[in-house]
Each structure stands twice: as C-alpha cells, then as structure tokens.
mmCIF file of C-alpha atoms in Angstrom:
data_model
loop_
_atom_site.group_PDB
_atom_site.id
_atom_site.type_symbol
_atom_site.label_atom_id
_atom_site.label_comp_id
_atom_site.label_asym_id
_atom_site.label_seq_id
_atom_site.Cartn_x
_atom_site.Cartn_y
_atom_site.Cartn_z
ATOM 1 C CA MET A 1 -18.410 -19.799 1.496
ATOM 2 C CA SER A 2 -15.179 -19.867 -0.511
ATOM 3 C CA ARG A 3 -13.161 -16.697 -0.855
ATOM 4 C CA HIS A 4 -12.660 -15.019 -4.206
ATOM 5 C CA PRO A 5 -9.096 -15.291 -5.488
ATOM 6 C CA ARG A 6 -7.195 -12.022 -5.411
ATOM 7 C CA LEU A 7 -7.180 -10.011 -8.605
ATOM 8 C CA VAL A 8 -3.641 -9.635 -9.928
ATOM 9 C CA LEU A 9 -2.431 -8.621 -13.379
ATOM 10 C CA LYS A 10 1.128 -8.475 -14.583
ATOM 11 C CA ASN A 11 2.411 -4.879 -14.741
ATOM 12 C CA VAL A 12 -0.774 -3.401 -13.188
ATOM 13 C CA PRO A 13 -0.308 -1.583 -9.835
ATOM 14 C CA LEU A 14 -1.691 -3.234 -6.725
ATOM 15 C CA HIS A 15 -2.624 -1.594 -3.413
ATOM 16 C CA ILE A 16 -1.817 -4.017 -0.581
ATOM 17 C CA VAL A 17 -2.891 -3.789 3.073
ATOM 18 C CA GLN A 18 -1.679 -6.146 5.813
ATOM 19 C CA ARG A 19 -3.068 -5.693 9.336
ATOM 20 C CA GLY A 20 -1.949 -6.913 12.710
ATOM 21 C CA ASN A 21 -3.982 -9.750 14.249
ATOM 22 C CA ASN A 22 -7.196 -8.278 15.713
ATOM 23 C CA ARG A 23 -5.736 -4.896 14.742
ATOM 24 C CA SER A 24 -3.052 -5.381 17.368
ATOM 25 C CA GLN A 25 0.374 -3.758 17.259
ATOM 26 C CA CYS A 26 2.930 -5.287 14.918
ATOM 27 C CA PHE A 27 5.766 -2.769 15.334
ATOM 28 C CA PHE A 28 6.973 -2.237 18.881
ATOM 29 C CA VAL A 29 10.305 -0.406 18.761
ATOM 30 C CA HIS A 30 12.238 1.727 16.270
ATOM 31 C CA ASN A 31 14.314 -1.190 15.003
ATOM 32 C CA ASP A 32 11.215 -3.200 14.060
ATOM 33 C CA TYR A 33 10.344 -0.745 11.294
ATOM 34 C CA GLN A 34 13.880 -0.876 9.935
ATOM 35 C CA VAL A 35 13.889 -4.674 9.942
ATOM 36 C CA TYR A 36 10.528 -4.836 8.139
ATOM 37 C CA LEU A 37 11.669 -2.414 5.429
ATOM 38 C CA ALA A 38 14.890 -4.359 4.892
ATOM 39 C CA MET A 39 12.882 -7.573 4.562
ATOM 40 C CA LEU A 40 10.402 -5.871 2.199
ATOM 41 C CA HIS A 41 13.289 -4.733 0.009
ATOM 42 C CA GLN A 42 14.697 -8.258 -0.161
ATOM 43 C CA SER A 43 11.334 -9.919 -0.745
ATOM 44 C CA ALA A 44 10.268 -7.442 -3.446
ATOM 45 C CA ALA A 45 13.545 -7.925 -5.316
ATOM 46 C CA ARG A 46 13.411 -11.701 -5.009
ATOM 47 C CA PHE A 47 9.851 -12.142 -6.240
ATOM 48 C CA GLY A 48 9.602 -9.291 -8.732
ATOM 49 C CA CYS A 49 7.572 -6.429 -7.311
ATOM 50 C CA LYS A 50 8.396 -2.772 -7.921
ATOM 51 C CA ILE A 51 7.537 -0.714 -4.828
ATOM 52 C CA HIS A 52 6.194 2.790 -5.534
ATOM 53 C CA ALA A 53 4.888 3.794 -2.118
ATOM 54 C CA TYR A 54 4.467 2.436 1.402
ATOM 55 C CA VAL A 55 3.629 3.404 4.943
ATOM 56 C CA LEU A 56 4.182 1.469 8.149
ATOM 57 C CA MET A 57 1.691 2.251 10.901
ATOM 58 C CA THR A 58 1.801 0.726 14.367
ATOM 59 C CA ASN A 59 -0.708 -2.024 13.528
ATOM 60 C CA HIS A 60 -0.805 -2.258 9.743
ATOM 61 C CA VAL A 61 1.068 -1.549 6.511
ATOM 62 C CA HIS A 62 0.147 -0.196 3.079
ATOM 63 C CA ILE A 63 2.169 -0.967 -0.041
ATOM 64 C CA LEU A 64 1.671 0.185 -3.635
ATOM 65 C CA ALA A 65 3.528 -2.138 -5.996
ATOM 66 C CA THR A 66 3.602 -3.292 -9.600
ATOM 67 C CA PRO A 67 4.200 -7.041 -10.032
ATOM 68 C CA ASP A 68 6.352 -8.552 -12.756
ATOM 69 C CA ASP A 69 4.175 -11.677 -12.644
ATOM 70 C CA VAL A 70 0.727 -12.610 -11.312
ATOM 71 C CA THR A 71 2.338 -14.726 -8.578
ATOM 72 C CA SER A 72 4.741 -12.004 -7.424
ATOM 73 C CA PRO A 73 2.605 -10.213 -4.779
ATOM 74 C CA ALA A 74 1.504 -13.387 -2.985
ATOM 75 C CA LEU A 75 5.054 -14.739 -2.890
ATOM 76 C CA MET A 76 6.421 -11.408 -1.700
ATOM 77 C CA MET A 77 3.868 -10.988 1.088
ATOM 78 C CA LYS A 78 4.074 -14.615 2.200
ATOM 79 C CA GLY A 79 7.851 -14.543 2.515
ATOM 80 C CA LEU A 80 7.846 -11.115 4.118
ATOM 81 C CA GLY A 81 5.038 -11.904 6.559
ATOM 82 C CA GLU A 82 6.575 -15.151 7.746
ATOM 83 C CA ARG A 83 10.075 -13.752 8.167
ATOM 84 C CA TYR A 84 8.951 -10.643 10.022
ATOM 85 C CA ALA A 85 6.584 -12.604 12.309
ATOM 86 C CA GLN A 86 9.424 -14.949 13.262
ATOM 87 C CA TYR A 87 11.649 -11.960 13.978
ATOM 88 C CA ALA A 88 8.981 -10.156 16.056
ATOM 89 C CA ASN A 89 8.088 -13.231 18.095
ATOM 90 C CA ARG A 90 11.724 -13.929 18.838
ATOM 91 C CA ARG A 91 12.683 -10.286 19.495
ATOM 92 C CA HIS A 92 9.730 -9.521 21.774
ATOM 93 C CA ALA A 93 9.272 -12.927 23.425
ATOM 94 C CA ARG A 94 5.776 -13.311 22.029
ATOM 95 C CA SER A 95 3.891 -16.170 20.384
ATOM 96 C CA GLY A 96 0.886 -16.677 18.164
ATOM 97 C CA SER A 97 -0.214 -14.999 14.972
ATOM 98 C CA LEU A 98 1.133 -11.538 14.267
ATOM 99 C CA TRP A 99 -0.916 -10.859 11.133
ATOM 100 C CA GLN A 100 -4.676 -10.882 10.636
ATOM 101 C CA GLY A 101 -5.071 -13.627 8.059
ATOM 102 C CA ARG A 102 -4.592 -12.851 4.379
ATOM 103 C CA TYR A 103 -3.517 -9.452 3.186
ATOM 104 C CA ARG A 104 -6.059 -7.472 1.183
ATOM 105 C CA SER A 105 -5.437 -5.814 -2.137
ATOM 106 C CA CYS A 106 -6.970 -4.118 -5.164
ATOM 107 C CA LEU A 107 -5.887 -3.388 -8.700
ATOM 108 C CA VAL A 108 -5.308 0.320 -9.356
ATOM 109 C CA GLU A 109 -6.009 2.070 -12.637
ATOM 110 C CA THR A 110 -3.027 4.196 -13.601
ATOM 111 C CA GLU A 111 -4.720 7.231 -15.124
ATOM 112 C CA ARG A 112 -5.963 9.582 -12.385
ATOM 113 C CA TYR A 113 -6.329 6.882 -9.756
ATOM 114 C CA PHE A 114 -2.702 5.848 -9.244
ATOM 115 C CA LEU A 115 -1.592 9.124 -7.656
ATOM 116 C CA VAL A 116 -4.730 9.185 -5.512
ATOM 117 C CA CYS A 117 -3.738 5.811 -4.095
ATOM 118 C CA GLN A 118 -0.127 6.883 -3.581
ATOM 119 C CA ARG A 119 -1.232 10.025 -1.714
ATOM 120 C CA TYR A 120 -3.736 8.006 0.307
ATOM 121 C CA ILE A 121 -0.961 5.731 1.510
ATOM 122 C CA GLU A 122 1.458 8.513 2.436
ATOM 123 C CA LEU A 123 -1.274 10.551 4.170
ATOM 124 C CA ASN A 124 -2.202 7.685 6.504
ATOM 125 C CA PRO A 125 -0.261 9.072 9.510
ATOM 126 C CA VAL A 126 -1.976 12.454 9.074
ATOM 127 C CA ARG A 127 -5.467 10.941 8.892
ATOM 128 C CA ALA A 128 -4.659 8.865 11.987
ATOM 129 C CA GLY A 129 -3.605 11.990 13.910
ATOM 130 C CA MET A 130 -0.066 10.691 14.384
ATOM 131 C CA THR A 131 1.609 13.587 12.571
ATOM 132 C CA ALA A 132 0.604 16.996 11.250
ATOM 133 C CA ARG A 133 2.398 16.482 7.926
ATOM 134 C CA PRO A 134 3.292 13.383 5.922
ATOM 135 C CA PHE A 135 6.947 14.512 6.036
ATOM 136 C CA ASP A 136 6.984 14.018 9.819
ATOM 137 C CA HIS A 137 6.396 10.261 9.641
ATOM 138 C CA ASP A 138 9.664 8.346 9.488
ATOM 139 C CA TRP A 139 8.259 5.148 8.020
ATOM 140 C CA SER A 140 6.771 6.057 4.663
ATOM 141 C CA SER A 141 7.850 6.769 1.098
ATOM 142 C CA TYR A 142 6.746 10.416 1.230
ATOM 143 C CA ARG A 143 10.207 11.913 1.751
ATOM 144 C CA ALA A 144 11.522 9.977 -1.246
ATOM 145 C CA ASN A 145 8.658 10.861 -3.569
ATOM 146 C CA ALA A 146 8.125 14.447 -2.435
ATOM 147 C CA HIS A 147 11.637 15.561 -1.473
ATOM 148 C CA GLY A 148 14.020 13.215 -3.232
ATOM 149 C CA GLN A 149 15.378 11.518 -0.111
ATOM 150 C CA GLU A 150 17.372 8.445 -1.130
ATOM 151 C CA ASN A 151 15.344 5.268 -0.655
ATOM 152 C CA VAL A 152 16.493 1.983 -2.199
ATOM 153 C CA LEU A 153 12.977 0.553 -1.857
ATOM 154 C CA ILE A 154 11.293 2.970 -4.227
ATOM 155 C CA THR A 155 10.938 2.521 -7.976
ATOM 156 C CA PRO A 156 9.026 5.499 -9.409
ATOM 157 C CA HIS A 157 6.048 4.631 -11.603
ATOM 158 C CA ALA A 158 5.708 6.223 -15.046
ATOM 159 C CA ILE A 159 2.663 8.181 -13.853
ATOM 160 C CA TYR A 160 4.806 9.735 -11.119
ATOM 161 C CA THR A 161 7.771 10.477 -13.389
ATOM 162 C CA GLY A 162 5.345 12.116 -15.803
ATOM 163 C CA LEU A 163 4.809 14.895 -13.266
ATOM 164 C CA GLY A 164 7.962 16.620 -14.501
ATOM 165 C CA GLY A 165 11.016 16.229 -16.666
ATOM 166 C CA ALA A 166 13.498 17.062 -13.912
ATOM 167 C CA GLU A 167 13.484 15.546 -10.430
ATOM 168 C CA ILE A 168 13.078 18.920 -8.689
ATOM 169 C CA GLU A 169 10.104 19.808 -10.885
ATOM 170 C CA ARG A 170 8.575 16.361 -10.379
ATOM 171 C CA GLN A 171 8.904 16.535 -6.611
ATOM 172 C CA ALA A 172 7.442 20.048 -6.472
ATOM 173 C CA ASN A 173 4.446 19.005 -8.558
ATOM 174 C CA TYR A 174 3.977 15.945 -6.384
ATOM 175 C CA ARG A 175 4.037 18.039 -3.196
ATOM 176 C CA ALA A 176 1.459 20.357 -4.738
ATOM 177 C CA LEU A 177 -0.988 17.446 -4.982
ATOM 178 C CA PHE A 178 -1.034 17.271 -1.184
ATOM 179 C CA LEU A 179 -2.404 20.804 -0.917
ATOM 180 C CA ASP A 180 -5.844 19.466 -1.831
ATOM 181 C CA ALA A 181 -7.676 16.870 0.231
ATOM 182 C CA ILE A 182 -8.582 13.571 -1.380
ATOM 183 C CA PRO A 183 -12.371 13.617 -1.981
ATOM 184 C CA ASN A 184 -14.338 11.344 0.320
ATOM 185 C CA THR A 185 -15.803 9.516 -2.672
ATOM 186 C CA PHE A 186 -12.315 8.399 -3.693
ATOM 187 C CA LEU A 187 -11.461 7.388 -0.128
ATOM 188 C CA GLU A 188 -14.597 5.257 0.095
ATOM 189 C CA GLN A 189 -14.007 3.676 -3.317
ATOM 190 C CA LEU A 190 -10.404 2.795 -2.509
ATOM 191 C CA ARG A 191 -11.227 1.304 0.896
ATOM 192 C CA ASN A 192 -14.124 -0.720 -0.486
ATOM 193 C CA ALA A 193 -12.049 -1.993 -3.401
ATOM 194 C CA THR A 194 -9.179 -3.011 -1.119
ATOM 195 C CA ASN A 195 -11.374 -4.685 1.487
ATOM 196 C CA SER A 196 -13.192 -6.695 -1.186
ATOM 197 C CA ASN A 197 -10.043 -7.547 -3.205
ATOM 198 C CA ALA A 198 -11.482 -5.793 -6.239
ATOM 199 C CA ALA A 199 -10.409 -2.802 -8.358
ATOM 200 C CA PHE A 200 -9.996 0.947 -7.867
ATOM 201 C CA GLY A 201 -10.605 2.971 -10.989
ATOM 202 C CA SER A 202 -13.102 4.331 -13.452
ATOM 203 C CA THR A 203 -16.397 2.596 -14.228
ATOM 204 C CA GLN A 204 -14.928 1.431 -17.539
ATOM 205 C CA PHE A 205 -11.853 -0.020 -15.796
ATOM 206 C CA VAL A 206 -13.921 -1.888 -13.205
ATOM 207 C CA GLU A 207 -16.429 -3.203 -15.747
ATOM 208 C CA ALA A 208 -13.677 -4.403 -18.085
ATOM 209 C CA LEU A 209 -12.069 -6.321 -15.238
ATOM 210 C CA SER A 210 -15.438 -7.774 -14.242
ATOM 211 C CA VAL A 211 -15.694 -9.290 -17.712
ATOM 212 C CA GLN A 212 -12.064 -10.422 -17.743
ATOM 213 C CA PHE A 213 -12.255 -12.169 -14.362
ATOM 214 C CA GLY A 214 -15.875 -13.297 -14.636
ATOM 215 C CA ARG A 215 -16.734 -11.696 -11.331
ATOM 216 C CA GLU A 216 -18.892 -8.751 -10.294
ATOM 217 C CA LEU A 217 -16.549 -5.933 -9.252
ATOM 218 C CA ARG A 218 -18.877 -2.967 -9.068
ATOM 219 C CA ARG A 219 -18.156 -0.876 -6.016
ATOM 220 C CA ARG A 220 -20.252 -1.887 -3.050
ATOM 221 C CA ARG A 221 -21.224 0.948 -0.772
ATOM 222 C CA LYS A 222 -20.488 0.001 2.809
ATOM 223 C CA HIS A 223 -18.884 1.524 5.845
ATOM 224 C CA CYS A 224 -15.130 0.949 5.991
ATOM 225 C CA ARG A 225 -12.828 1.792 8.854
ATOM 226 C CA PRO A 226 -10.189 4.386 8.034
ATOM 227 C CA GLY A 227 -6.598 3.326 7.532
#
C-alpha cells in the first residue's frame, strides 16, 4: 500500500518528529547534541525553515518549524539526517541506519493549537521523567522561549510574540502557560496527527485541509506511544 504524501503548506507551522532506528539511541555524548543543533541551524537556513521550538531526546527529536516553501521541510530533514548520520557513524565507529525511516509530521493550526504544540515539545523531557522542569533540559528551546536565553536557532512565531509587547512580559506569560497541564485530549490529537502525517487543529481546520488535499484527515482514535 502506497504511503500518503506528507501534508505541507507554505507558511503553515509543521510539527516534525524523527526517531532513532528501532527507537535506538541517536545521541551518545554531549558533543553529539551540539553537532546536531549546528547542522539543524545550517540546514534550516539553507532550505528555508523558521525554527520555533525543538527538543533533542536520547532517541528522537521534535521540531516545530514554518517552511518558506512546500519543499523546505523535506530538504531540511534529508540534508540534516544524512549529515548527522555520517557524523555519528564515523564518531562512534558504528554502521547501518541511524534513523527510523521517514520523519513524521503534521500541520499545526496557529490559533490555540500552536502554543499547545510548542509546550508539548518543550515538556518532552518532563513527561519522559528525565527532568523535573523543562528548564533543566539542556537540549531544547525552552530557555530561549521562556527565559530569553540567546539561541540563534529560534525564530519566534507571531502567536508567541503576541503573548506580550515586551520580551520580559512575553516570557513571563509563556512560562505561565506551563503551570497548567496539557489536556490528554490535546496530547492524543497531536500524537495521532503526527503519526498519521495529518493535521492538528480545530474540526474546521482539519475538514478544510481534507477538502484541499482530497484526503480524509479526521482524527483517528488509536493508542500512541508518548514522546
């Protein structure tokens, strides 16, 4: 059975997940994370993707990005994946596939849903029991978005900048969002949409995209692994 093409729209945010092969480790030492982020920065700039949020876990990555063109995400992830796999195989004397096939992704509606997705990404280490607070994880965008730490990778989205006129106000309002847990219904919807390369948003958003792409995108209820 042929796979559905990924849904991508110019200037519409995309949640991207890339997992290690068979959920195996893809970052082994401190320097690996730094190398991946440097490569992500280069690849995003080269192919036209604005990065709003990310998290690097030991065996997978999450990225929230807005593409300048419909081809931008695939080109970015292909170049990034190949370069990092070559580095990891050479650096750690390994061979074989590092990544588990194609990355997965979903379109993200900006109103209401964008900040849910951004929080979901930055809370990954907390949900995984790796840290008590998102601030404690070194390899995510949380410190940039919530505390203003300099990060050349991050381009704030208009929904984020709308949280406040001044940076301090914006960051405080963003941190306040983390005081409330993300409802399980949103978590399930986002995971299902990402795993099926569909769309995360309101019923109207999903139905409009179903018509536009000629493909059924209604949320399918199924069990999804966290992460």
